[in-house]
PDB file of C-alpha atoms in Angstrom:
ATOM      1  CA  PRO A1416       0.000   0.000   0.000  1.00 59.00           C
ATOM      2  CA  ALA A1417       1.216   3.425  -0.956  1.00 66.00           C
ATOM      3  CA  ALA A1418       0.730   6.557   1.096  1.00 74.00           C
ATOM      4  CA  ASN A1419      -1.601   8.061  -1.560  1.00 84.00           C
ATOM      5  CA  ASP A1420      -4.089   7.021  -4.261  1.00 85.00           C
ATOM      6  CA  ARG A1421      -1.779   7.577  -7.243  1.00 89.00           C
ATOM      7  CA  ASP A1422       1.231   5.420  -6.211  1.00 92.00           C
ATOM      8  CA  GLU A1423       1.398   1.668  -5.620  1.00 92.00           C
ATOM      9  CA  TRP A1424       3.691  -1.250  -4.904  1.00 92.00           C
ATOM     10  CA  SER A1425       4.338  -3.886  -7.560  1.00 91.00           C
ATOM     11  CA  ALA A1426       5.349  -7.383  -6.458  1.00 92.00           C
ATOM     12  CA  SER A1427       6.369 -10.039  -8.963  1.00 90.00           C
ATOM     13  CA  LEU A1428       8.091 -13.370  -9.313  1.00 89.00           C
ATOM     14  CA  PHE A1429      10.311 -14.137 -12.314  1.00 83.00           C
ATOM     15  CA  TYR A1430      11.171 -17.661 -13.316  1.00 84.00           C
ATOM     16  CA  SER A1431      12.519 -19.248 -16.455  1.00 80.00           C
ATOM     17  CA  PRO A1432      14.643 -22.396 -16.335  1.00 79.00           C
ATOM     18  CA  THR A1433      16.657 -21.095 -19.298  1.00 77.00           C
ATOM     19  CA  SER A1434      17.242 -17.547 -18.041  1.00 74.00           C
ATOM     20  CA  GLN A1435      20.568 -16.037 -16.999  1.00 70.00           C
ATOM     21  CA  LEU A1436      19.523 -16.620 -13.387  1.00 72.00           C
ATOM     22  CA  PRO A1437      17.668 -19.969 -13.615  1.00 72.00           C
ATOM     23  CA  TYR A1438      15.818 -19.866 -10.306  1.00 80.00           C
ATOM     24  CA  PRO A1439      12.814 -17.936  -9.026  1.00 87.00           C
ATOM     25  CA  LEU A1440      13.615 -14.266  -8.420  1.00 84.00           C
ATOM     26  CA  PRO A1441      11.344 -11.951  -6.481  1.00 89.00           C
ATOM     27  CA  GLY A1442      10.694  -8.502  -7.852  1.00 89.00           C
ATOM     28  CA  LEU A1443       9.581  -5.521  -5.835  1.00 93.00           C
ATOM     29  CA  ALA A1444       9.133  -1.983  -7.141  1.00 93.00           C
ATOM     30  CA  TYR A1445       7.482   1.148  -5.887  1.00 93.00           C
ATOM     31  CA  VAL A1446       5.413   2.671  -8.701  1.00 94.00           C
ATOM     32  CA  TRP A1447       5.747   6.403  -8.167  1.00 93.00           C
ATOM     33  CA  ARG A1448       3.490   8.792 -10.089  1.00 94.00           C
ATOM     34  CA  PRO A1449       4.490  12.344  -9.089  1.00 92.00           C
ATOM     35  CA  THR A1450       2.413  13.817 -11.948  1.00 94.00           C
ATOM     36  CA  PRO A1451      -0.132  12.409 -14.428  1.00 93.00           C
ATOM     37  CA  THR A1452       2.611  12.399 -17.105  1.00 96.00           C
ATOM     38  CA  VAL A1453       5.422  10.641 -15.173  1.00 97.00           C
ATOM     39  CA  GLU A1454       5.611   7.093 -13.810  1.00 96.00           C
ATOM     40  CA  ALA A1455       8.772   5.590 -12.299  1.00 96.00           C
ATOM     41  CA  LYS A1456       9.144   1.994 -11.151  1.00 95.00           C
ATOM     42  CA  ILE A1457      11.799   2.136  -8.457  1.00 95.00           C
ATOM     43  CA  GLY A1458      13.116  -1.358  -7.737  1.00 93.00           C
ATOM     44  CA  LEU A1459      13.180  -4.462  -9.922  1.00 88.00           C
ATOM     45  CA  PRO A1460      12.048  -4.550 -12.610  1.00 88.00           C
ATOM     46  CA  ALA A1461      12.888  -0.889 -13.035  1.00 93.00           C
ATOM     47  CA  GLY A1462      11.130   1.436 -15.426  1.00 95.00           C
ATOM     48  CA  PHE A1463      10.315   4.991 -16.344  1.00 97.00           C
ATOM     49  CA  GLU A1464       7.496   6.370 -18.506  1.00 97.00           C
ATOM     50  CA  TRP A1465       6.944   9.968 -19.523  1.00 97.00           C
ATOM     51  CA  THR A1466       4.011  11.142 -21.626  1.00 96.00           C
ATOM     52  CA  PRO A1467       4.403  14.918 -21.997  1.00 95.00           C
ATOM     53  CA  ASP A1468       1.197  15.053 -24.090  1.00 94.00           C
ATOM     54  CA  ASP A1469      -1.249  12.762 -25.900  1.00 91.00           C
ATOM     55  CA  ASP A1470       1.062  12.363 -28.908  1.00 95.00           C
ATOM     56  CA  TRP A1471       4.488  11.636 -27.393  1.00 97.00           C
ATOM     57  CA  SER A1472       5.766   9.010 -24.956  1.00 96.00           C
ATOM     58  CA  VAL A1473       9.145   7.840 -23.720  1.00 97.00           C
ATOM     59  CA  SER A1474       9.620   4.586 -21.841  1.00 96.00           C
ATOM     60  CA  LEU A1475      12.705   2.949 -20.366  1.00 97.00           C
ATOM     61  CA  GLY A1476      12.929  -0.480 -18.768  1.00 94.00           C
ATOM     62  CA  PHE A1477      15.456  -2.784 -17.172  1.00 90.00           C
ATOM     63  CA  THR A1478      15.194  -6.370 -15.988  1.00 82.00           C
ATOM     64  CA  PRO A1479      18.332  -8.092 -14.672  1.00 75.00           C
ATOM     65  CA  LEU A1480      20.796  -9.102 -15.916  1.00 74.00           C
ATOM     66  CA  VAL A1481      21.090  -7.701 -19.402  1.00 73.00           C
ATOM     67  CA  ASN A1482      17.569  -6.833 -20.577  1.00 83.00           C
ATOM     68  CA  ALA A1483      17.107  -3.149 -21.344  1.00 92.00           C
ATOM     69  CA  THR A1484      14.641  -1.241 -23.508  1.00 95.00           C
ATOM     70  CA  ALA A1485      14.212   2.397 -24.507  1.00 97.00           C
ATOM     71  CA  VAL A1486      11.265   3.435 -26.714  1.00 97.00           C
ATOM     72  CA  LEU A1487      10.267   6.818 -28.129  1.00 97.00           C
ATOM     73  CA  ARG A1488       6.747   6.814 -29.578  1.00 96.00           C
ATOM     74  CA  ARG A1489       4.908   9.533 -31.550  1.00 97.00           C
ATOM     75  CA  ARG A1490       1.195   9.073 -32.201  1.00 96.00           C
ATOM     76  CA  LEU A1491       0.346   9.749 -35.831  1.00 95.00           C
ATOM     77  CA  GLY A1492      -3.417   9.353 -35.470  1.00 89.00           C
ATOM     78  CA  ALA A1493      -6.045   6.697 -36.262  1.00 88.00           C
ATOM     79  CA  GLY A1494      -4.237   3.973 -34.269  1.00 91.00           C
ATOM     80  CA  PHE A1495      -0.833   4.524 -35.890  1.00 96.00           C
ATOM     81  CA  SER A1496       2.391   5.528 -34.142  1.00 96.00           C
ATOM     82  CA  ALA A1497       5.965   6.092 -35.212  1.00 98.00           C
ATOM     83  CA  VAL A1498       8.485   4.318 -32.963  1.00 97.00           C
ATOM     84  CA  ALA A1499      12.223   4.527 -32.370  1.00 98.00           C
ATOM     85  CA  LEU A1500      13.793   2.057 -29.989  1.00 97.00           C
ATOM     86  CA  TYR A1501      16.881   0.498 -28.480  1.00 97.00           C
ATOM     87  CA  ARG A1502      16.584  -3.020 -27.110  1.00 94.00           C
ATOM     88  CA  THR A1503      18.760  -5.863 -25.920  1.00 93.00           C
ATOM     89  CA  ASP A1504      17.465  -9.307 -26.831  1.00 85.00           C
ATOM     90  CA  THR A1505      18.533 -12.512 -25.130  1.00 85.00           C
ATOM     91  CA  GLU A1506      17.196 -15.931 -26.062  1.00 86.00           C
ATOM     92  CA  THR A1507      18.230 -19.155 -24.360  1.00 87.00           C
ATOM     93  CA  TRP A1508      17.584 -22.821 -25.120  1.00 88.00           C
ATOM     94  CA  PHE A1509      18.499 -26.097 -23.467  1.00 86.00           C
ATOM     95  CA  LEU A1510      20.663 -28.251 -25.723  1.00 83.00           C
ATOM     96  CA  ALA A1511      19.119 -31.640 -26.588  1.00 83.00           C
ATOM     97  CA  ASP A1512      22.357 -33.665 -26.302  1.00 81.00           C
ATOM     98  CA  ARG A1513      24.013 -31.667 -23.522  1.00 79.00           C
ATOM     99  CA  VAL A1514      26.544 -33.403 -21.304  1.00 80.00           C
ATOM    100  CA  LEU A1515      25.912 -31.046 -18.386  1.00 78.00           C
ATOM    101  CA  ASP A1516      22.336 -30.250 -17.343  1.00 76.00           C
ATOM    102  CA  ALA A1517      23.242 -26.564 -17.034  1.00 75.00           C
ATOM    103  CA  GLU A1518      24.489 -26.210 -20.653  1.00 82.00           C
ATOM    104  CA  ARG A1519      22.456 -23.882 -22.832  1.00 86.00           C
ATOM    105  CA  LEU A1520      22.596 -22.158 -26.201  1.00 89.00           C
ATOM    106  CA  TYR A1521      22.532 -18.356 -25.857  1.00 89.00           C
ATOM    107  CA  VAL A1522      21.693 -15.799 -28.540  1.00 90.00           C
ATOM    108  CA  PHE A1523      22.323 -12.175 -27.618  1.00 90.00           C
ATOM    109  CA  ASN A1524      22.072  -8.984 -29.648  1.00 91.00           C
ATOM    110  CA  GLN A1525      21.411  -5.308 -29.338  1.00 95.00           C
ATOM    111  CA  ARG A1526      19.248  -3.383 -31.764  1.00 96.00           C
ATOM    112  CA  ILE A1527      18.253   0.104 -32.678  1.00 97.00           C
ATOM    113  CA  ALA A1528      15.161   0.453 -34.815  1.00 97.00           C
ATOM    114  CA  VAL A1529      12.668   2.844 -36.351  1.00 98.00           C
ATOM    115  CA  GLY A1530       9.262   1.983 -37.679  1.00 98.00           C
ATOM    116  CA  VAL A1531       5.511   2.111 -37.276  1.00 97.00           C
ATOM    117  CA  GLU A1532       3.032   0.534 -34.924  1.00 96.00           C
ATOM    118  CA  ARG A1533      -0.646  -0.135 -35.626  1.00 96.00           C
ATOM    119  CA  ILE A1534      -3.066  -0.753 -32.763  1.00 94.00           C
ATOM    120  CA  ILE A1535      -5.425  -3.553 -33.814  1.00 94.00           C
ATOM    121  CA  GLY A1536      -7.563  -3.738 -30.654  1.00 90.00           C
ATOM    122  CA  ARG A1537      -7.972  -5.636 -27.376  1.00 91.00           C
ATOM    123  CA  GLY A1538      -4.459  -4.648 -26.320  1.00 90.00           C
ATOM    124  CA  PHE A1539      -2.828  -5.998 -29.494  1.00 96.00           C
ATOM    125  CA  ALA A1540      -0.627  -4.054 -31.890  1.00 95.00           C
ATOM    126  CA  LEU A1541       1.501  -4.812 -34.941  1.00 97.00           C
ATOM    127  CA  GLU A1542       4.979  -3.282 -35.018  1.00 96.00           C
ATOM    128  CA  MET A1543       7.094  -3.170 -38.166  1.00 97.00           C
ATOM    129  CA  THR A1544      10.625  -1.789 -37.883  1.00 97.00           C
ATOM    130  CA  ALA A1545      13.833  -1.411 -39.841  1.00 98.00           C
ATOM    131  CA  ASP A1546      16.585  -2.566 -37.467  1.00 96.00           C
ATOM    132  CA  TYR A1547      20.317  -2.309 -37.079  1.00 97.00           C
ATOM    133  CA  LEU A1548      21.571  -5.257 -35.020  1.00 95.00           C
ATOM    134  CA  PHE A1549      24.972  -5.231 -33.344  1.00 96.00           C
ATOM    135  CA  ASP A1550      26.969  -6.905 -30.555  1.00 93.00           C
ATOM    136  CA  ARG A1551      25.517 -10.208 -31.780  1.00 93.00           C
ATOM    137  CA  LEU A1552      26.706 -13.413 -30.161  1.00 92.00           C
ATOM    138  CA  LEU A1553      25.815 -17.096 -30.231  1.00 93.00           C
ATOM    139  CA  PHE A1554      27.466 -19.306 -27.649  1.00 93.00           C
ATOM    140  CA  GLN A1555      27.099 -22.356 -25.483  1.00 89.00           C
ATOM    141  CA  GLY A1556      27.641 -22.156 -21.784  1.00 84.00           C
ATOM    142  CA  THR A1557      26.473 -22.892 -18.298  1.00 79.00           C
ATOM    143  CA  SER A1558      25.939 -19.191 -17.575  1.00 79.00           C
ATOM    144  CA  PHE A1559      25.384 -16.031 -19.589  1.00 78.00           C
ATOM    145  CA  LEU A1560      28.283 -14.288 -17.869  1.00 77.00           C
ATOM    146  CA  SER A1561      30.873 -17.077 -17.661  1.00 76.00           C
ATOM    147  CA  GLY A1562      31.778 -20.524 -18.960  1.00 79.00           C
ATOM    148  CA  ARG A1563      31.227 -19.635 -22.619  1.00 85.00           C
ATOM    149  CA  THR A1564      32.285 -22.077 -25.316  1.00 85.00           C
ATOM    150  CA  ASP A1565      31.816 -22.197 -29.076  1.00 89.00           C
ATOM    151  CA  VAL A1566      31.394 -18.421 -29.273  1.00 91.00           C
ATOM    152  CA  VAL A1567      30.272 -17.106 -32.666  1.00 93.00           C
ATOM    153  CA  ALA A1568      30.268 -13.341 -33.189  1.00 93.00           C
ATOM    154  CA  ILE A1569      27.901 -12.274 -35.950  1.00 94.00           C
ATOM    155  CA  THR A1570      28.742  -9.211 -38.046  1.00 95.00           C
ATOM    156  CA  PRO A1571      26.496  -6.211 -37.346  1.00 96.00           C
ATOM    157  CA  GLY A1572      23.850  -5.612 -39.963  1.00 96.00           C
ATOM    158  CA  ALA A1573      20.434  -4.401 -40.994  1.00 96.00           C
ATOM    159  CA  GLY A1574      17.175  -6.262 -40.631  1.00 94.00           C
ATOM    160  CA  ILE A1575      13.418  -5.925 -40.739  1.00 96.00           C
ATOM    161  CA  SER A1576      11.092  -7.146 -38.028  1.00 94.00           C
ATOM    162  CA  LEU A1577       7.352  -7.585 -37.728  1.00 96.00           C
ATOM    163  CA  GLN A1578       5.981  -8.277 -34.261  1.00 94.00           C
ATOM    164  CA  LEU A1579       2.583  -8.888 -32.777  1.00 96.00           C
ATOM    165  CA  LEU A1580       2.563  -7.160 -29.384  1.00 92.00           C
ATOM    166  CA  TRP A1581       0.159  -7.460 -26.473  1.00 92.00           C
ATOM    167  CA  ARG A1582      -0.065  -4.825 -23.786  1.00 81.00           C
ATOM    168  CA  ARG A1583      -2.463  -4.875 -20.900  1.00 71.00           C
TER     169      ARG A1583
END
């Protein structure tokens, strides 16, 4: 419970057996809303949102260990928005024929992108962006931060992405 009607506490539990920290992690953040246009999540996961008017928004987010996002959005009207973003992406899979139970395949990259987003209803949106991907790695290991083997660095390059997003 917060001391006023505009702020709140956010409690969460993160778990993925293939994540960088493969055990349940509690999250606790104070959601502070000093004005109707600013929201800061102080704690983990951390975040910041600023909507100076109905057409512009800026949002930043961080979830340990290496997941970060920054998005600038400009409403164009009729359910369309222009977006510019920076994002780190980490994907992890268990290896089928692994010798050690802890071995995983990791894919990591960073991206900057610009594009458009179309709201299609019920919290869903389509996002199409032109991307520049960099700091791209594939590797096997028992941890994201150490024990890496078979490291493959992929040359930076351009890409196009189309995503179906759901926001509550």
